[in-house]
Amino acid sequence: MSQGERKLYDERGKFMQAVKDGHEIRDADWSACRVVLTTERVVLIGDEKRSIDIDTLGRVNDRFDVNQNAAVEGSYTSLRTDDMVFLVSTPDQDTFETALYKASLNNGILLVQHPAVEGGVVQDVEWTKAKTKISEDAIRFAMADGQKVRIDRDDIGDVETDKRTVDGQDRTVYEVEHTEDDRSVETHLTGESHHTAVMGALLEEGVERHRANLDLDGVEKQVIMALHSGVSPFDIPEFVDRDVERVEEIFDRLIEYDVIEVERERTEVALTPEGRQAAGDSIGDR
């Protein structure tokens, strides 16, 4: 390893070279190997040693089912450069991918707009350089203006992409919806292509991590949108023109699927005979 290069991951696994010199290998198959990830490269050690520099990655983590051998594999990470694609499978894919995100992004410099949108309102904020730090549970940015921004990896509601001119260059911009102090915000991110390629995969992984596989009806979608726009849960029945019991059923289902969470319980009360007597006494004393 070169000076300053550190090992982040070392496990037995397997790989498949799906593309070589720009051409798909239709008869490609899996080969056992040792998977070594450092701060600078992925090294696949099998019958020979293959090395992929982190900075050459153009896309990562999306499926590339070049043939049936790839398609039947439940989980793998695709590593794409200009003219090669390697598929890598390890015993713990999440651990390998987090290590890959760290290798690619830790201490890298991105451009950040935060908050670009707050409560649905676009904010007039400048792009600011930020140093990136990836952990198992969060993406953190230490911004040049002193801000500290944290995006929890299991709190990424949606990710959109856009093409814009930023800092004099045409760039891919990721618009990340998440929460901050219990309010919905968007943080916009961009940077050099090898950083944004990996950041995009990390963000999409966050979206998929807790995306509920629901078949919501129209009223249920109205409830979610009403809550997102700030309507009080107690005002939802009137807002969607449904009785309280129906809305409570919707809440229960959305809680079950981790779409909403209970912040505090409302206690339903009714007077007992003793209570009615006490109320009568109080009225008589007036």
Short mmCIF file of N, CA and C in Angstrom, two decimals, residues 67-161:
data_model
loop_
_atom_site.label_atom_id
_atom_site.label_comp_id
_atom_site.label_asym_id
_atom_site.label_seq_id
_atom_site.Cartn_x
_atom_site.Cartn_y
_atom_site.Cartn_z
N ASN A 67 -26.19 -11.24 -16.88
CA ASN A 67 -26.68 -12.56 -17.29
C ASN A 67 -27.42 -13.19 -16.11
N GLN A 68 -27.85 -14.43 -16.27
CA GLN A 68 -28.61 -15.11 -15.23
C GLN A 68 -27.78 -15.35 -13.98
N ASN A 69 -26.48 -15.57 -14.14
CA ASN A 69 -25.61 -15.77 -12.98
C ASN A 69 -25.62 -14.56 -12.05
N ALA A 70 -25.69 -13.38 -12.65
CA ALA A 70 -25.76 -12.16 -11.84
C ALA A 70 -27.16 -11.96 -11.30
N ALA A 71 -28.16 -12.24 -12.12
CA ALA A 71 -29.55 -11.95 -11.75
C ALA A 71 -30.01 -12.74 -10.53
N VAL A 72 -29.50 -13.96 -10.37
CA VAL A 72 -29.96 -14.80 -9.26
C VAL A 72 -29.25 -14.47 -7.96
N GLU A 73 -28.22 -13.65 -8.00
CA GLU A 73 -27.51 -13.26 -6.78
C GLU A 73 -28.33 -12.19 -6.04
N GLY A 74 -28.67 -12.49 -4.79
CA GLY A 74 -29.57 -11.60 -4.06
C GLY A 74 -28.99 -10.23 -3.80
N SER A 75 -27.70 -10.14 -3.49
CA SER A 75 -27.11 -8.87 -3.11
C SER A 75 -25.67 -8.79 -3.60
N TYR A 76 -25.36 -7.73 -4.28
CA TYR A 76 -23.97 -7.44 -4.67
C TYR A 76 -23.83 -5.94 -4.88
N THR A 77 -22.59 -5.49 -4.98
CA THR A 77 -22.29 -4.09 -5.26
C THR A 77 -21.63 -4.01 -6.62
N SER A 78 -22.16 -3.17 -7.50
CA SER A 78 -21.53 -2.98 -8.81
C SER A 78 -20.59 -1.78 -8.74
N LEU A 79 -19.40 -1.98 -9.28
CA LEU A 79 -18.39 -0.93 -9.33
C LEU A 79 -18.11 -0.64 -10.80
N ARG A 80 -18.45 0.59 -11.22
CA ARG A 80 -18.32 0.92 -12.64
C ARG A 80 -17.28 2.01 -12.85
N THR A 81 -16.40 1.78 -13.82
CA THR A 81 -15.50 2.80 -14.31
C THR A 81 -15.89 3.09 -15.76
N ASP A 82 -15.06 3.81 -16.48
CA ASP A 82 -15.41 4.17 -17.86
C ASP A 82 -15.62 2.96 -18.74
N ASP A 83 -14.79 1.92 -18.57
CA ASP A 83 -14.85 0.79 -19.50
C ASP A 83 -14.92 -0.58 -18.83
N MET A 84 -15.13 -0.59 -17.48
CA MET A 84 -15.20 -1.86 -16.77
C MET A 84 -16.34 -1.83 -15.75
N VAL A 85 -16.92 -3.01 -15.51
CA VAL A 85 -17.89 -3.18 -14.42
C VAL A 85 -17.55 -4.45 -13.67
N PHE A 86 -17.34 -4.31 -12.37
CA PHE A 86 -17.13 -5.46 -11.51
C PHE A 86 -18.31 -5.57 -10.54
N LEU A 87 -18.81 -6.77 -10.35
CA LEU A 87 -19.84 -7.05 -9.35
C LEU A 87 -19.15 -7.75 -8.19
N VAL A 88 -19.38 -7.24 -6.97
CA VAL A 88 -18.68 -7.77 -5.79
C VAL A 88 -19.71 -8.19 -4.75
N SER A 89 -19.59 -9.43 -4.28
CA SER A 89 -20.49 -9.95 -3.25
C SER A 89 -19.66 -10.37 -2.04
N THR A 90 -20.09 -9.95 -0.85
CA THR A 90 -19.36 -10.24 0.38
C THR A 90 -20.33 -10.82 1.41
N PRO A 91 -19.82 -11.44 2.50
CA PRO A 91 -20.71 -12.01 3.51
C PRO A 91 -21.63 -10.98 4.16
N ASP A 92 -21.17 -9.76 4.33
CA ASP A 92 -21.98 -8.69 4.92
C ASP A 92 -21.93 -7.50 3.99
N GLN A 93 -22.89 -7.44 3.06
CA GLN A 93 -22.85 -6.42 2.02
C GLN A 93 -22.98 -5.01 2.58
N ASP A 94 -23.81 -4.83 3.60
CA ASP A 94 -23.99 -3.50 4.18
C ASP A 94 -22.68 -2.97 4.77
N THR A 95 -21.92 -3.85 5.44
CA THR A 95 -20.64 -3.43 6.02
C THR A 95 -19.66 -3.04 4.93
N PHE A 96 -19.60 -3.84 3.87
CA PHE A 96 -18.70 -3.51 2.76
C PHE A 96 -19.09 -2.19 2.12
N GLU A 97 -20.37 -1.97 1.88
CA GLU A 97 -20.80 -0.75 1.21
C GLU A 97 -20.55 0.48 2.07
N THR A 98 -20.80 0.38 3.39
CA THR A 98 -20.51 1.52 4.27
C THR A 98 -19.02 1.82 4.24
N ALA A 99 -18.19 0.79 4.25
CA ALA A 99 -16.74 1.01 4.16
C ALA A 99 -16.37 1.68 2.83
N LEU A 100 -17.05 1.28 1.75
CA LEU A 100 -16.81 1.90 0.45
C LEU A 100 -17.21 3.37 0.47
N TYR A 101 -18.37 3.69 1.09
CA TYR A 101 -18.79 5.09 1.20
C TYR A 101 -17.76 5.90 1.98
N LYS A 102 -17.26 5.31 3.06
CA LYS A 102 -16.25 6.00 3.85
C LYS A 102 -14.98 6.26 3.04
N ALA A 103 -14.53 5.23 2.32
CA ALA A 103 -13.31 5.37 1.51
C ALA A 103 -13.46 6.46 0.47
N SER A 104 -14.65 6.55 -0.11
CA SER A 104 -14.89 7.50 -1.20
C SER A 104 -15.13 8.92 -0.71
N LEU A 105 -15.79 9.06 0.45
CA LEU A 105 -16.33 10.37 0.82
C LEU A 105 -15.72 10.99 2.08
N ASN A 106 -15.21 10.17 3.00
CA ASN A 106 -14.68 10.75 4.24
C ASN A 106 -13.57 11.76 3.95
N ASN A 107 -13.75 12.95 4.49
CA ASN A 107 -12.83 14.09 4.32
C ASN A 107 -12.84 14.66 2.91
N GLY A 108 -13.73 14.13 2.05
CA GLY A 108 -13.91 14.75 0.74
C GLY A 108 -14.66 16.07 0.86
N ILE A 109 -14.46 16.95 -0.10
CA ILE A 109 -15.11 18.25 -0.08
C ILE A 109 -16.27 18.26 -1.07
N LEU A 110 -17.46 18.55 -0.56
CA LEU A 110 -18.65 18.72 -1.39
C LEU A 110 -19.14 20.15 -1.27
N LEU A 111 -20.01 20.53 -2.20
CA LEU A 111 -20.70 21.82 -2.11
C LEU A 111 -22.10 21.56 -1.60
N VAL A 112 -22.52 22.34 -0.60
CA VAL A 112 -23.77 22.08 0.11
C VAL A 112 -24.59 23.36 0.19
N GLN A 113 -25.89 23.24 -0.08
CA GLN A 113 -26.88 24.28 0.20
C GLN A 113 -27.75 23.78 1.34
N HIS A 114 -27.72 24.49 2.48
CA HIS A 114 -28.51 24.02 3.63
C HIS A 114 -28.98 25.20 4.47
N PRO A 115 -30.31 25.20 4.82
CA PRO A 115 -31.35 24.40 4.17
C PRO A 115 -31.75 25.05 2.86
N ALA A 116 -31.77 24.29 1.77
CA ALA A 116 -32.18 24.84 0.49
C ALA A 116 -33.69 25.06 0.45
N VAL A 117 -34.43 24.18 1.14
CA VAL A 117 -35.88 24.29 1.28
C VAL A 117 -36.21 23.98 2.73
N GLU A 118 -37.08 24.76 3.32
CA GLU A 118 -37.49 24.54 4.70
C GLU A 118 -39.00 24.69 4.81
N GLY A 119 -39.67 23.62 5.26
CA GLY A 119 -41.12 23.66 5.37
C GLY A 119 -41.81 23.94 4.05
N GLY A 120 -41.20 23.50 2.95
CA GLY A 120 -41.78 23.72 1.62
C GLY A 120 -41.45 25.05 1.00
N VAL A 121 -40.69 25.90 1.71
CA VAL A 121 -40.35 27.24 1.22
C VAL A 121 -38.88 27.28 0.82
N VAL A 122 -38.61 27.72 -0.42
CA VAL A 122 -37.23 27.81 -0.90
C VAL A 122 -36.49 28.89 -0.12
N GLN A 123 -35.29 28.58 0.33
CA GLN A 123 -34.48 29.51 1.10
C GLN A 123 -33.37 30.12 0.24
N ASP A 124 -33.03 31.34 0.52
CA ASP A 124 -31.98 32.04 -0.23
C ASP A 124 -30.64 31.82 0.46
N VAL A 125 -30.03 30.65 0.21
CA VAL A 125 -28.75 30.33 0.83
C VAL A 125 -27.73 30.02 -0.26
N GLU A 126 -26.48 30.31 0.03
CA GLU A 126 -25.40 30.12 -0.92
C GLU A 126 -24.85 28.70 -0.84
N TRP A 127 -24.22 28.28 -1.93
CA TRP A 127 -23.46 27.02 -1.90
C TRP A 127 -22.22 27.23 -1.03
N THR A 128 -21.95 26.27 -0.15
CA THR A 128 -20.83 26.36 0.77
C THR A 128 -20.03 25.07 0.73
N LYS A 129 -18.71 25.17 0.74
CA LYS A 129 -17.87 23.98 0.79
C LYS A 129 -18.02 23.31 2.15
N ALA A 130 -17.99 21.96 2.12
CA ALA A 130 -18.17 21.22 3.37
C ALA A 130 -17.34 19.95 3.33
N LYS A 131 -16.73 19.61 4.46
CA LYS A 131 -16.01 18.35 4.60
C LYS A 131 -17.00 17.27 5.03
N THR A 132 -16.89 16.09 4.41
CA THR A 132 -17.87 15.03 4.58
C THR A 132 -17.35 13.95 5.53
N LYS A 133 -18.27 13.40 6.34
CA LYS A 133 -17.95 12.29 7.22
C LYS A 133 -19.10 11.29 7.18
N ILE A 134 -18.80 10.03 6.89
CA ILE A 134 -19.81 8.98 6.78
C ILE A 134 -19.66 8.01 7.95
N SER A 135 -20.78 7.65 8.56
CA SER A 135 -20.78 6.60 9.58
C SER A 135 -21.89 5.61 9.25
N GLU A 136 -22.05 4.59 10.09
CA GLU A 136 -23.07 3.59 9.84
C GLU A 136 -24.47 4.16 9.88
N ASP A 137 -24.66 5.27 10.62
CA ASP A 137 -26.02 5.78 10.80
C ASP A 137 -26.25 7.19 10.27
N ALA A 138 -25.21 7.89 9.82
CA ALA A 138 -25.42 9.30 9.45
C ALA A 138 -24.42 9.76 8.41
N ILE A 139 -24.81 10.84 7.71
CA ILE A 139 -23.94 11.60 6.82
C ILE A 139 -23.76 12.97 7.49
N ARG A 140 -22.54 13.38 7.73
CA ARG A 140 -22.28 14.64 8.41
C ARG A 140 -21.47 15.57 7.53
N PHE A 141 -21.77 16.86 7.61
CA PHE A 141 -21.04 17.87 6.87
C PHE A 141 -20.56 18.95 7.83
N ALA A 142 -19.26 19.23 7.80
CA ALA A 142 -18.69 20.35 8.53
C ALA A 142 -18.48 21.46 7.50
N MET A 143 -19.36 22.47 7.53
CA MET A 143 -19.38 23.47 6.47
C MET A 143 -18.40 24.61 6.78
N ALA A 144 -17.92 25.23 5.71
CA ALA A 144 -16.91 26.28 5.85
C ALA A 144 -17.43 27.47 6.64
N ASP A 145 -18.76 27.68 6.67
CA ASP A 145 -19.32 28.80 7.42
C ASP A 145 -19.58 28.45 8.89
N GLY A 146 -19.17 27.24 9.30
CA GLY A 146 -19.31 26.85 10.70
C GLY A 146 -20.50 25.96 11.01
N GLN A 147 -21.42 25.83 10.07
CA GLN A 147 -22.57 24.96 10.30
C GLN A 147 -22.16 23.49 10.39
N LYS A 148 -22.89 22.76 11.21
CA LYS A 148 -22.75 21.31 11.29
C LYS A 148 -24.09 20.71 10.84
N VAL A 149 -24.07 19.97 9.76
CA VAL A 149 -25.29 19.39 9.21
C VAL A 149 -25.21 17.88 9.32
N ARG A 150 -26.28 17.28 9.80
CA ARG A 150 -26.36 15.82 9.93
C ARG A 150 -27.61 15.32 9.20
N ILE A 151 -27.43 14.31 8.36
CA ILE A 151 -28.55 13.63 7.71
C ILE A 151 -28.51 12.18 8.16
N ASP A 152 -29.50 11.76 8.94
CA ASP A 152 -29.58 10.37 9.37
C ASP A 152 -29.89 9.49 8.16
N ARG A 153 -29.18 8.39 8.03
CA ARG A 153 -29.34 7.54 6.86
C ARG A 153 -30.70 6.85 6.81
N ASP A 154 -31.36 6.72 7.97
CA ASP A 154 -32.70 6.13 7.98
C ASP A 154 -33.79 7.20 8.04
N ASP A 155 -33.43 8.46 7.74
CA ASP A 155 -34.38 9.56 7.77
C ASP A 155 -34.42 10.29 6.43
N ILE A 156 -34.02 9.61 5.36
CA ILE A 156 -34.02 10.24 4.03
C ILE A 156 -35.36 9.92 3.37
N GLY A 157 -36.21 10.94 3.29
CA GLY A 157 -37.55 10.72 2.76
C GLY A 157 -37.59 10.60 1.25
N ASP A 158 -36.79 11.40 0.55
CA ASP A 158 -36.81 11.38 -0.91
C ASP A 158 -35.52 12.01 -1.41
N VAL A 159 -35.13 11.63 -2.62
CA VAL A 159 -33.95 12.18 -3.27
C VAL A 159 -34.29 12.46 -4.73
N GLU A 160 -34.11 13.70 -5.15
CA GLU A 160 -34.28 14.08 -6.56
C GLU A 160 -32.94 14.53 -7.11
N THR A 161 -32.75 14.41 -8.42
CA THR A 161 -31.52 14.88 -9.06
C THR A 161 -31.84 15.99 -10.05
#
